mmCIF file of C-alpha atoms and ligand atoms in Angstrom:
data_model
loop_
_atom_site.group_PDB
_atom_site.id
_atom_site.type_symbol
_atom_site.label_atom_id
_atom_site.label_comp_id
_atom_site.label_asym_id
_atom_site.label_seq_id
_atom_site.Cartn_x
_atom_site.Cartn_y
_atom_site.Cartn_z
ATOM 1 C CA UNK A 1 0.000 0.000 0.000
ATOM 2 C CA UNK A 2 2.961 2.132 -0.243
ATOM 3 C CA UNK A 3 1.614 4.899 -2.642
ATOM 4 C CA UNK A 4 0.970 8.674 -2.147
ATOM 5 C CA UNK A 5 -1.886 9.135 0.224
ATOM 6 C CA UNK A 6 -1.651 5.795 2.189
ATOM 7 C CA UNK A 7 2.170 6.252 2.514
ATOM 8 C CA UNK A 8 3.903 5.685 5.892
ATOM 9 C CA UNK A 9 7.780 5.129 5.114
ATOM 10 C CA UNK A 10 10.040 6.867 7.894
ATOM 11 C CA UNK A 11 6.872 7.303 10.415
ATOM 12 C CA UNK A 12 7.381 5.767 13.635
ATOM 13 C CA UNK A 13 3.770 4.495 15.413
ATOM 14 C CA UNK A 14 3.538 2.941 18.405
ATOM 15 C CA UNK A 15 1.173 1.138 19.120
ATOM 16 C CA UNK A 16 -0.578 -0.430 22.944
ATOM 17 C CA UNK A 17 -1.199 -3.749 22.908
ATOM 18 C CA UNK A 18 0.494 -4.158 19.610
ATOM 19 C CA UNK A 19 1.324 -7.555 20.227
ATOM 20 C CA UNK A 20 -1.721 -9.817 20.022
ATOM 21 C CA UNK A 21 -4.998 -9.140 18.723
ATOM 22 C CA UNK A 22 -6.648 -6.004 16.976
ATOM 23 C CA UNK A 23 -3.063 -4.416 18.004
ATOM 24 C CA UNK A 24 -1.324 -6.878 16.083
ATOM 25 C CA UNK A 25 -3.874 -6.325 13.210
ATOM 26 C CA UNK A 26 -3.199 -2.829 13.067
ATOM 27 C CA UNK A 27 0.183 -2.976 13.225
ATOM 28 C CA UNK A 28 0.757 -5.217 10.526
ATOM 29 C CA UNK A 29 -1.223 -2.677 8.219
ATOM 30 C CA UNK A 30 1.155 0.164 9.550
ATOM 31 C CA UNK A 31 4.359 -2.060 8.803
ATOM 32 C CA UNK A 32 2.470 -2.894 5.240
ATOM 33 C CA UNK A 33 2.597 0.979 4.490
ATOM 34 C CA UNK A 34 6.252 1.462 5.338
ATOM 35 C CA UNK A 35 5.667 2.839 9.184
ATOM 36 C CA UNK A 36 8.402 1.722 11.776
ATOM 37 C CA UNK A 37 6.726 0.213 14.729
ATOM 38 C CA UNK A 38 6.909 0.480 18.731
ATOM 39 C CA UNK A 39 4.920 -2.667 19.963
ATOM 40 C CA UNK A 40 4.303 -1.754 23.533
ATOM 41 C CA UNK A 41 2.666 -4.442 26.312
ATOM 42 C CA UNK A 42 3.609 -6.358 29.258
ATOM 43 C CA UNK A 43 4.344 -9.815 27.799
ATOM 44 C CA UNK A 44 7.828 -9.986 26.621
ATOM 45 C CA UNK A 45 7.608 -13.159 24.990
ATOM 46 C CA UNK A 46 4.294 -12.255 22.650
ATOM 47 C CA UNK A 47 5.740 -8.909 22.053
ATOM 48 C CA UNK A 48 9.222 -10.761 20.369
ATOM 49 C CA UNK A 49 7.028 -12.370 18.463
ATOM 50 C CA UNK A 50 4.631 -9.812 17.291
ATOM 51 C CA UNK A 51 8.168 -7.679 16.428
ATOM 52 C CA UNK A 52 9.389 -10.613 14.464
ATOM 53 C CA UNK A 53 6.607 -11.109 12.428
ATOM 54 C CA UNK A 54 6.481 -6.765 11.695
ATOM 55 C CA UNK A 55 10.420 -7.068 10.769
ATOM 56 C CA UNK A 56 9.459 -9.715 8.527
ATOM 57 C CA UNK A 57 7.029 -6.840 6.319
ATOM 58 C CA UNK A 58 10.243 -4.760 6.166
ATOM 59 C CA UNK A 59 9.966 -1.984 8.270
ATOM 60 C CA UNK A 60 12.224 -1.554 11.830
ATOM 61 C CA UNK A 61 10.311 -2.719 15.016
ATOM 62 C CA UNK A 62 10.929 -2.937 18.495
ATOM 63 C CA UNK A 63 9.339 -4.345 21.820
ATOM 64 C CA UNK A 64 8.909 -2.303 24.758
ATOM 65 C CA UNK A 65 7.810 -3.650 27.912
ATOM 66 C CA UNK A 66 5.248 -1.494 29.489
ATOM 67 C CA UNK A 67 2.303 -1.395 31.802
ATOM 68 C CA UNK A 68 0.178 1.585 30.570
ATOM 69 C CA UNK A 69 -1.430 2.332 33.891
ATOM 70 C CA UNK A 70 2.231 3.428 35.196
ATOM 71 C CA UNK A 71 2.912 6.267 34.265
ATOM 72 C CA UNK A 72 6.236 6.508 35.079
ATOM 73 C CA UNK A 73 6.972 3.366 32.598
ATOM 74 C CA UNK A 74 4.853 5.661 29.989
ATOM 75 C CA UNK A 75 7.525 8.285 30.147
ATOM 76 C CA UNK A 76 10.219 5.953 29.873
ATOM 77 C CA UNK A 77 8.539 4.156 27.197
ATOM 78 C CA UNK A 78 7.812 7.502 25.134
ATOM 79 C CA UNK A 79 11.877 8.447 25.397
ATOM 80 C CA UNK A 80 12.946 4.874 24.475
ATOM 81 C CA UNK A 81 10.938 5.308 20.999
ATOM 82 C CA UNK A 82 12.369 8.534 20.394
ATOM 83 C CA UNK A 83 15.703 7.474 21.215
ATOM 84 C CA UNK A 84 15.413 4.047 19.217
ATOM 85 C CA UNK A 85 13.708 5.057 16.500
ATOM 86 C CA UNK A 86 13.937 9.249 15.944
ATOM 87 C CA UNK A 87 10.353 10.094 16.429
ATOM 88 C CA UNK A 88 6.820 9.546 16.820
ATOM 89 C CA UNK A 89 4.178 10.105 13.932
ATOM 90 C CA UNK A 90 1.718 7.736 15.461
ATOM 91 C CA UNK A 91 0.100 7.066 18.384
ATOM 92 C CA UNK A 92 -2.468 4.059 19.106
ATOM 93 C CA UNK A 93 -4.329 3.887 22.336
ATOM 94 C CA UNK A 94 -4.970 -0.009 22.135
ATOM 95 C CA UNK A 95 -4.793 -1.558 25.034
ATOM 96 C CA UNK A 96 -7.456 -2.859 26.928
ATOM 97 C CA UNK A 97 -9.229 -5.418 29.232
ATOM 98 C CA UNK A 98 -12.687 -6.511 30.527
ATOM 99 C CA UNK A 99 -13.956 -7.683 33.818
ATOM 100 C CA UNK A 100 -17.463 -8.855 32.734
ATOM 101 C CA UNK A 101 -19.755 -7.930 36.083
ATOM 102 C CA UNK A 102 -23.141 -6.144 36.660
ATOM 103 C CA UNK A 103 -22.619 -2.832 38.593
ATOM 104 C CA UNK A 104 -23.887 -4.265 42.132
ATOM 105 C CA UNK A 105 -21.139 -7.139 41.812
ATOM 106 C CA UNK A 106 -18.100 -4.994 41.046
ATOM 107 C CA UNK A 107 -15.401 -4.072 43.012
ATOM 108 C CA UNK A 108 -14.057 -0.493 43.163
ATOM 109 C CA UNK A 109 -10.515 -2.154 42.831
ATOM 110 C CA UNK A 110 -12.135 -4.135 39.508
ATOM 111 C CA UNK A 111 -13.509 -0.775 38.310
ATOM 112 C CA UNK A 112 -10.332 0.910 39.174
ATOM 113 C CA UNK A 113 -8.349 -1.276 37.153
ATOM 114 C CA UNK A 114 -10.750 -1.031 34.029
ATOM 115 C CA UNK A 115 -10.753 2.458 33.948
ATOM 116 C CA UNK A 116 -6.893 2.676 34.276
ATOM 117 C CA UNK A 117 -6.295 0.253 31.750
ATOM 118 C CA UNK A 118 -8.606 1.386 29.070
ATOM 119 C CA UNK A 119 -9.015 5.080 29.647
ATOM 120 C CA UNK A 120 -6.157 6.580 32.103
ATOM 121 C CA UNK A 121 -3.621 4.779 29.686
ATOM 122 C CA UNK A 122 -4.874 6.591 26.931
ATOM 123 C CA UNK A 123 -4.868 10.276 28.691
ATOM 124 C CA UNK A 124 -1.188 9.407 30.025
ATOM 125 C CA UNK A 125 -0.056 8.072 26.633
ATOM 126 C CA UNK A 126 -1.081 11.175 24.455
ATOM 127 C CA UNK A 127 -0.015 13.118 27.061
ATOM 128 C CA UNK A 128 3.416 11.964 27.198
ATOM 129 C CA UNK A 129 3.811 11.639 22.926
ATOM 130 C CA UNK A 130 2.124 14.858 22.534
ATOM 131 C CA UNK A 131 5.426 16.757 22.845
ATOM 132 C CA UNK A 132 7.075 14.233 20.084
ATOM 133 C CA UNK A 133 3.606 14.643 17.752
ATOM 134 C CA UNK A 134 3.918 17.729 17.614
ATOM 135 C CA UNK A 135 7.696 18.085 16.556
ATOM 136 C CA UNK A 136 6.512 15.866 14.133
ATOM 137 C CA UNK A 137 4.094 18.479 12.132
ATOM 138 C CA UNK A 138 1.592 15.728 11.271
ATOM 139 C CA UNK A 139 1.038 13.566 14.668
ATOM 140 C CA UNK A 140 -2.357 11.068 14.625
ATOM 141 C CA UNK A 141 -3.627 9.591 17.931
ATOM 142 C CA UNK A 142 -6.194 6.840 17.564
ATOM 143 C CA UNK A 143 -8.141 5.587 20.529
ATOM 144 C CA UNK A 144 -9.484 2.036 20.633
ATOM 145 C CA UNK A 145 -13.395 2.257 21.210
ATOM 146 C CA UNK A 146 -16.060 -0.211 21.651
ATOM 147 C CA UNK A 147 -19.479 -0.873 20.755
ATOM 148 C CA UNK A 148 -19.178 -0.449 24.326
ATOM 149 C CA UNK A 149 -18.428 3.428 23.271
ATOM 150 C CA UNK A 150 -22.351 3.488 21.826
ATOM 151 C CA UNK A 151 -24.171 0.998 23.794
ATOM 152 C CA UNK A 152 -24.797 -0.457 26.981
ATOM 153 C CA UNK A 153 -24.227 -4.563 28.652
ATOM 154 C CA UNK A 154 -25.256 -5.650 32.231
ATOM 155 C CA UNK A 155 -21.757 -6.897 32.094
ATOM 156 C CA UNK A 156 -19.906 -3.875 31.177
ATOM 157 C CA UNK A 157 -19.903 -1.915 34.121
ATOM 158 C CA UNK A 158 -16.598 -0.328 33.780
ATOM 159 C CA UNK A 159 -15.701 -1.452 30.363
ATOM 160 C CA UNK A 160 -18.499 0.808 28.432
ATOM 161 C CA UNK A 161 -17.739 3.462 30.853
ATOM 162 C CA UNK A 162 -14.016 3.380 30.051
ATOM 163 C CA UNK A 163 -15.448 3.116 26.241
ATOM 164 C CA UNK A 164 -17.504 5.996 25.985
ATOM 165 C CA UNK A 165 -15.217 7.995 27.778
ATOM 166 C CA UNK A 166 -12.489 7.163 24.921
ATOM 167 C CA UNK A 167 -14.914 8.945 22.420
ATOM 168 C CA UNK A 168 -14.910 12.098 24.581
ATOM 169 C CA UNK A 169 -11.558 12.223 25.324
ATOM 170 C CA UNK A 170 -10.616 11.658 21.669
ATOM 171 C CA UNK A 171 -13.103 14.137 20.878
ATOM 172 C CA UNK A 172 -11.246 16.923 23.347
ATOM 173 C CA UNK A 173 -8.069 15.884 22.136
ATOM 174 C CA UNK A 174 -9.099 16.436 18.409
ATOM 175 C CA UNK A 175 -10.048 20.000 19.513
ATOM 176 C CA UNK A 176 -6.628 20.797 22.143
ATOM 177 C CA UNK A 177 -3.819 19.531 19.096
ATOM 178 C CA UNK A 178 -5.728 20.605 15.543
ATOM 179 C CA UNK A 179 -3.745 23.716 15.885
ATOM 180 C CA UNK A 180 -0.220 21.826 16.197
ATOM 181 C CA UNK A 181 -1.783 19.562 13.022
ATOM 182 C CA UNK A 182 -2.498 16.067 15.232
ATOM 183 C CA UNK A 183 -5.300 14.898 14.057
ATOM 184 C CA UNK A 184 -7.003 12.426 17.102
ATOM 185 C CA UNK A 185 -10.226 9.817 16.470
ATOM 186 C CA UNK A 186 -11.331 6.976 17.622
ATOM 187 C CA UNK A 187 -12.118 3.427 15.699
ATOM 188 C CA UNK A 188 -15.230 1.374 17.570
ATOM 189 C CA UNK A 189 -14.461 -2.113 16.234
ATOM 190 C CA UNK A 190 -17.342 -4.333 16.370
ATOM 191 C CA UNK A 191 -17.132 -8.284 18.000
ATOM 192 C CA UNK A 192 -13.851 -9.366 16.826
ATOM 193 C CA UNK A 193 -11.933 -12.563 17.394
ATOM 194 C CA UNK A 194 -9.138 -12.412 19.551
ATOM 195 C CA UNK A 195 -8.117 -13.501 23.414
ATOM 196 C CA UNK A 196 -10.275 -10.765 24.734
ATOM 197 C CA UNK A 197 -13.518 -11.855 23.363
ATOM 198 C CA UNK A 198 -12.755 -15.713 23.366
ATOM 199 C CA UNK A 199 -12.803 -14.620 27.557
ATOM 200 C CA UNK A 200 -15.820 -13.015 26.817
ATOM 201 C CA UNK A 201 -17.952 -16.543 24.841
ATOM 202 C CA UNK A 202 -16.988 -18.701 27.374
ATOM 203 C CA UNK A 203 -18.408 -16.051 30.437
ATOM 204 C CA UNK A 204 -21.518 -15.179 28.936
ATOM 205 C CA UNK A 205 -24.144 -17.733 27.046
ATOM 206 C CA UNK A 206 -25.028 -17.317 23.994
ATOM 207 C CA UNK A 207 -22.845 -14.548 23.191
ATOM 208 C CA UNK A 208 -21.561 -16.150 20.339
ATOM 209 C CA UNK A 209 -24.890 -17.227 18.504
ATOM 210 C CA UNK A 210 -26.455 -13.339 19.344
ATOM 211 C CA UNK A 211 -23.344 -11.387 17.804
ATOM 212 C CA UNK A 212 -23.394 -13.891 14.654
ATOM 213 C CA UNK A 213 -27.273 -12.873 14.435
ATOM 214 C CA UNK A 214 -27.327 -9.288 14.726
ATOM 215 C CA UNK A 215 -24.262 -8.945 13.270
ATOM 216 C CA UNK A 216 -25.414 -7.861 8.958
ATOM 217 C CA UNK A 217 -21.975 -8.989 7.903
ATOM 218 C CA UNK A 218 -22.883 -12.163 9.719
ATOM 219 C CA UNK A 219 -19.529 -13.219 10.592
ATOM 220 C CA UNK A 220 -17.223 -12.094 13.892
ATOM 221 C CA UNK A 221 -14.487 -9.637 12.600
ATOM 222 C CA UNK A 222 -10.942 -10.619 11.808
ATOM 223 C CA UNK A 223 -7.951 -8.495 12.908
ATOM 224 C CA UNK A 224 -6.671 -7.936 9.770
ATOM 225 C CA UNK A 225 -9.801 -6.010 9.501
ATOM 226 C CA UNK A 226 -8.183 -3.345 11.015
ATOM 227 C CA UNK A 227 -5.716 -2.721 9.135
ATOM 228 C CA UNK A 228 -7.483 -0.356 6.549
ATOM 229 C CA UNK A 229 -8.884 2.198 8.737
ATOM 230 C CA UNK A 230 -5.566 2.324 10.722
ATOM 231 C CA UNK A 231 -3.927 2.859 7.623
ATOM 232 C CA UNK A 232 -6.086 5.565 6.651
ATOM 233 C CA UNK A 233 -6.187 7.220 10.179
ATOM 234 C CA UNK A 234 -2.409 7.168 10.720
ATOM 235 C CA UNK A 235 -2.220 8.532 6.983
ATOM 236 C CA UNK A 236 -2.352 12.335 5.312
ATOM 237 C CA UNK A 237 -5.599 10.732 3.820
ATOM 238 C CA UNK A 238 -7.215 11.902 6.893
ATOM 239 C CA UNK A 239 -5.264 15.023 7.547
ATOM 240 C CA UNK A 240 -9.168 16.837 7.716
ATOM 241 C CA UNK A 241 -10.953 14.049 9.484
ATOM 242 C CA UNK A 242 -10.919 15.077 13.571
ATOM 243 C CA UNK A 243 -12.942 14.394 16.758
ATOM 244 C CA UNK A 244 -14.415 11.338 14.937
ATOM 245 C CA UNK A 245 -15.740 8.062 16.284
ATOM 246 C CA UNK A 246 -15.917 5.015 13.260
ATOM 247 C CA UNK A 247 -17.364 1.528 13.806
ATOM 248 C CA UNK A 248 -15.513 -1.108 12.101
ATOM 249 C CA UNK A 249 -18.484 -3.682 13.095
ATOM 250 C CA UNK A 250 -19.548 -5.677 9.952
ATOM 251 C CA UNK A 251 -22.803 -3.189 10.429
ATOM 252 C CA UNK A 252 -23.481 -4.448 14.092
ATOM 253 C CA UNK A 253 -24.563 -0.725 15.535
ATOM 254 C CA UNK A 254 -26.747 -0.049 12.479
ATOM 255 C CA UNK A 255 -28.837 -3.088 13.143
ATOM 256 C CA UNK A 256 -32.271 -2.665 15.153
HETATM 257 P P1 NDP B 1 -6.321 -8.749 23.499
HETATM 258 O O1 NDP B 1 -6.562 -9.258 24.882
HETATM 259 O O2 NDP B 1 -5.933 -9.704 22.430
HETATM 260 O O3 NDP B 1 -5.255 -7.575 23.518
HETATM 261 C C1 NDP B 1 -5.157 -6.660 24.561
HETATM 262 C C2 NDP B 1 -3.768 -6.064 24.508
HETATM 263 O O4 NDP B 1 -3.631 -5.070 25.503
HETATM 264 C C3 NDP B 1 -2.705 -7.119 24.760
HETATM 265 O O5 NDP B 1 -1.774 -7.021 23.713
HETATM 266 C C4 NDP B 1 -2.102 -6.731 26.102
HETATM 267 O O6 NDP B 1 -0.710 -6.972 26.080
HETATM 268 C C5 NDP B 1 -2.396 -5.244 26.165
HETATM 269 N N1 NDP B 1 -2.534 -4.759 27.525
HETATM 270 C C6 NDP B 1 -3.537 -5.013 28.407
HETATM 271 N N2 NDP B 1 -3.304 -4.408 29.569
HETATM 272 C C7 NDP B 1 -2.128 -3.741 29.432
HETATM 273 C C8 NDP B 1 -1.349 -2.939 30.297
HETATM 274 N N3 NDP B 1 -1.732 -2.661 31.555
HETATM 275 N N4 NDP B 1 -0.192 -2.409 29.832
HETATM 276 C C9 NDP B 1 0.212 -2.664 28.559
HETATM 277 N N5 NDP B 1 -0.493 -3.433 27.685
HETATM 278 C C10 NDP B 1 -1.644 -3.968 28.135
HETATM 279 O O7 NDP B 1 -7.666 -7.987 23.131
HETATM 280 P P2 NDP B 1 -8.202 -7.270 21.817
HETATM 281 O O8 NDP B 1 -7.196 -7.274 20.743
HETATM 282 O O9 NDP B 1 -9.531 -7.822 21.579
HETATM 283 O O10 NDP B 1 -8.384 -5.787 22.383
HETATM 284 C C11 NDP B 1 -7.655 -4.668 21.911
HETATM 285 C C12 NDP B 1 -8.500 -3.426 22.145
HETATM 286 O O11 NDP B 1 -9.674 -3.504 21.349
HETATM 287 C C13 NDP B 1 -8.952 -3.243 23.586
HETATM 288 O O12 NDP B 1 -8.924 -1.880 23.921
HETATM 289 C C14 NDP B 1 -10.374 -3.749 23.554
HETATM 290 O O13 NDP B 1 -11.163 -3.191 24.569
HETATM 291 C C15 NDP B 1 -10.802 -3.280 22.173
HETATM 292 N N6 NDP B 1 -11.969 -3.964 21.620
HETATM 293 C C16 NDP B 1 -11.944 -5.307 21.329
HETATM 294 C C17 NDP B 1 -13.057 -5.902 20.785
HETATM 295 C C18 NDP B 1 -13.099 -7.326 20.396
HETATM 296 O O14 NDP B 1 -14.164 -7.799 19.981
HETATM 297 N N7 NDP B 1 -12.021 -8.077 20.472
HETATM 298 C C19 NDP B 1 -14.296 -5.144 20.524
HETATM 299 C C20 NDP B 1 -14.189 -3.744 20.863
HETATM 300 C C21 NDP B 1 -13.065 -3.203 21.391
HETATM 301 P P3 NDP B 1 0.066 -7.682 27.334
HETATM 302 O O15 NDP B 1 -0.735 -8.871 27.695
HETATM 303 O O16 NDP B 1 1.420 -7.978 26.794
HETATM 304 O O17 NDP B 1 0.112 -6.638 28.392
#
C-alpha cells in the first residue's frame, strides 16, 4: 500500500497492545505501508514475536515492555521510541481489558483497574507523545473504542464506561492539538476474534450465537480487519478528518 496518500515510510507508530490481537492487526497494516513500529505491552515473549513477524514486512520494530497504567513506565517508554527510533508520527491507544460484572457485583478495585487500563492509559499516553507529535508536524492519535463506546451490557460496568469515555476524550483531544496539526479519532471495532472476546464466549451464554445474528456482515471480525482504517487514520488521507468516532463492526450498531 505504499503509494501517495496511504504512505507511511520513515513514520514511527507505536502502538498499545500491539502484540496480540486487533493491536497486532493494526500494526501489521502500519508495517504494510512502510511505518516503523513500537509494539508496547507487558508480555515480553508475545511482544518478540509480534516484532518478528512486523520485521518480517520490512519496516524496523521494536518491543517495549510497558504497563500503561504506570505512568512513570509511559515516560520511559515515550523516550525509548524517540531514542530508538527518531520520532513519533503515530500514536495508538490499544490496550485494553474486561472484567465482565453487573454494577452491584463490582469491586471499586475491579472498576479501578478497568478504567486505568482502558481510559487513564490513553490520557497518560497522548499526554506523554504529545510533545514528540507535535515536533513531528503531522502527529495522529487513535483511541481504541467499543461498541461499548455506543451501547450499553449488564456486564460492562466499567468497560463501556471506560469506552464511551475514549470517544470524549478523543473528541477533546481532536479540539486541544488541531492547531499543532495532530489529528485524534477513535475506531469502535465491532465483536472481533481475539483472546479478549474468546474470555468473553466462554463467560456469557449465547454470546456467540447473538453477535453472529445481529451482526449484517454475519460473521465475527478478523484483525486484519483493522488494518485499513488504521492505515487511513495514521495517513495524510485523513489530515481533515478530527474528533471522529468510526465503527468497524460488519454493520453491528446499524442493526435494530
Ligand atoms: P487482546 O486481549 O488480544 O489484547 C489486549 C492487549 O492489551 C494485549 O496485547 C495486552 O498486552 C495489552 N494490555 C492489556 N493491559 C495492558 C497494560 N496494563 N499495559 C500494557 N499493555 C496492556 O484484546 P483485543 O485485541 O480484543 O483488544 C484490543 C483493544 O480492542 C482493547 O482496547 C479492547 O477493549 C478493544 N476492543 C476489542 C473488541 C473485540 O471484539 N475483540 C471489541 C471492541 C473493542 P500484554 O498482555 O502484553 O500486556
Amino acid at each position: 500500500m505504499k503509494n501517495g496518500l496511504f504512505d507511511l515510510s520513515g513514520k514511527v507508530a507505536i502502538v498499545t497492545g500491539g502484540n496480540g490481537g486487533i493491536g497486532l492487526g493494526m500494526a501489521r497494516g502500519l508495517a504494510d505501508a512502510g511505518a516503523n513500529i513500537a509494539v508496547v505491552g507487558r508480555n515480553e515473549a508475545k511482544s518478540a514475536v509480534a516484532v518478528e513477524d512486523l520485521r518480517q514486512r520490512g519496516v524496523k520494530a521494536i518491543a517495549v515492555t510497558t504497563d500503561v497504567t504506570d505512568a512513570s513506565a509511559v515516560s520511559a517508554m515515550i523516550d525509548r521510541v524517540v531514542k530508538d527510533l527518531g520520532r513519533i508520527d503515530i500514536l495508538i491507544n490499544n490496550a485494553g481489558m474486561s472484567i465482565r460484572k453487573p454494577p452491584h457485583e463490582l469491586e471499586l478495585e475491579e472498576w479501578n483497574r478497568v478504567i486505568d487500563t482502558n481510559l487513564t492509559s490513553a490520557f497518560v499516553c497522548s499526554k506523554a507523545a504529545y510533545p514528540a507529535l507535535k515536533a513531528s508536524g503531522h502527529g495522529k492519535v487513535i483511541n481504541i473504542g467499543s461498541m461499548m463506546s455506543i451501547f450499553g451490557a449488564s456486564f460492562a460496568t466499567a468497560y463501556a464506561a471506560s469506552k464511551g469515555g475514549i470517544v470524549q476524550f478523543s473528541r477533546a483531544c481532536a479540539n486541544a492539538w488541531a492547531p499543532d496539526n495532530i489529528q485524534v479519532n477513535a475506531i469502535l471495532p465491532g465483536w472481533v476474534d481475539t483472546d479478549l472476546t474468546r474470555g468473553a464466549r466462554q463467560q456469557v451464554a449465547g454470546l456467540h450465537e447473538r453477535v453472529l445474528a445481529r451482526t449484517p456482515a454475519a460473521r465475527w471480525g478478523a484483525i486484519d480487519d483493522f488494518a485499513g482504517i488504521t492505515v487511513f487514520l495514521a495517513s495524510s488521507a485523513s489530515d481533515f478528518v478530527t474528533g471522529t468516532a468510526i465503527p468497524v463492526d460488519g454493520g453491528y450498531s446499524v442493526m435494530v
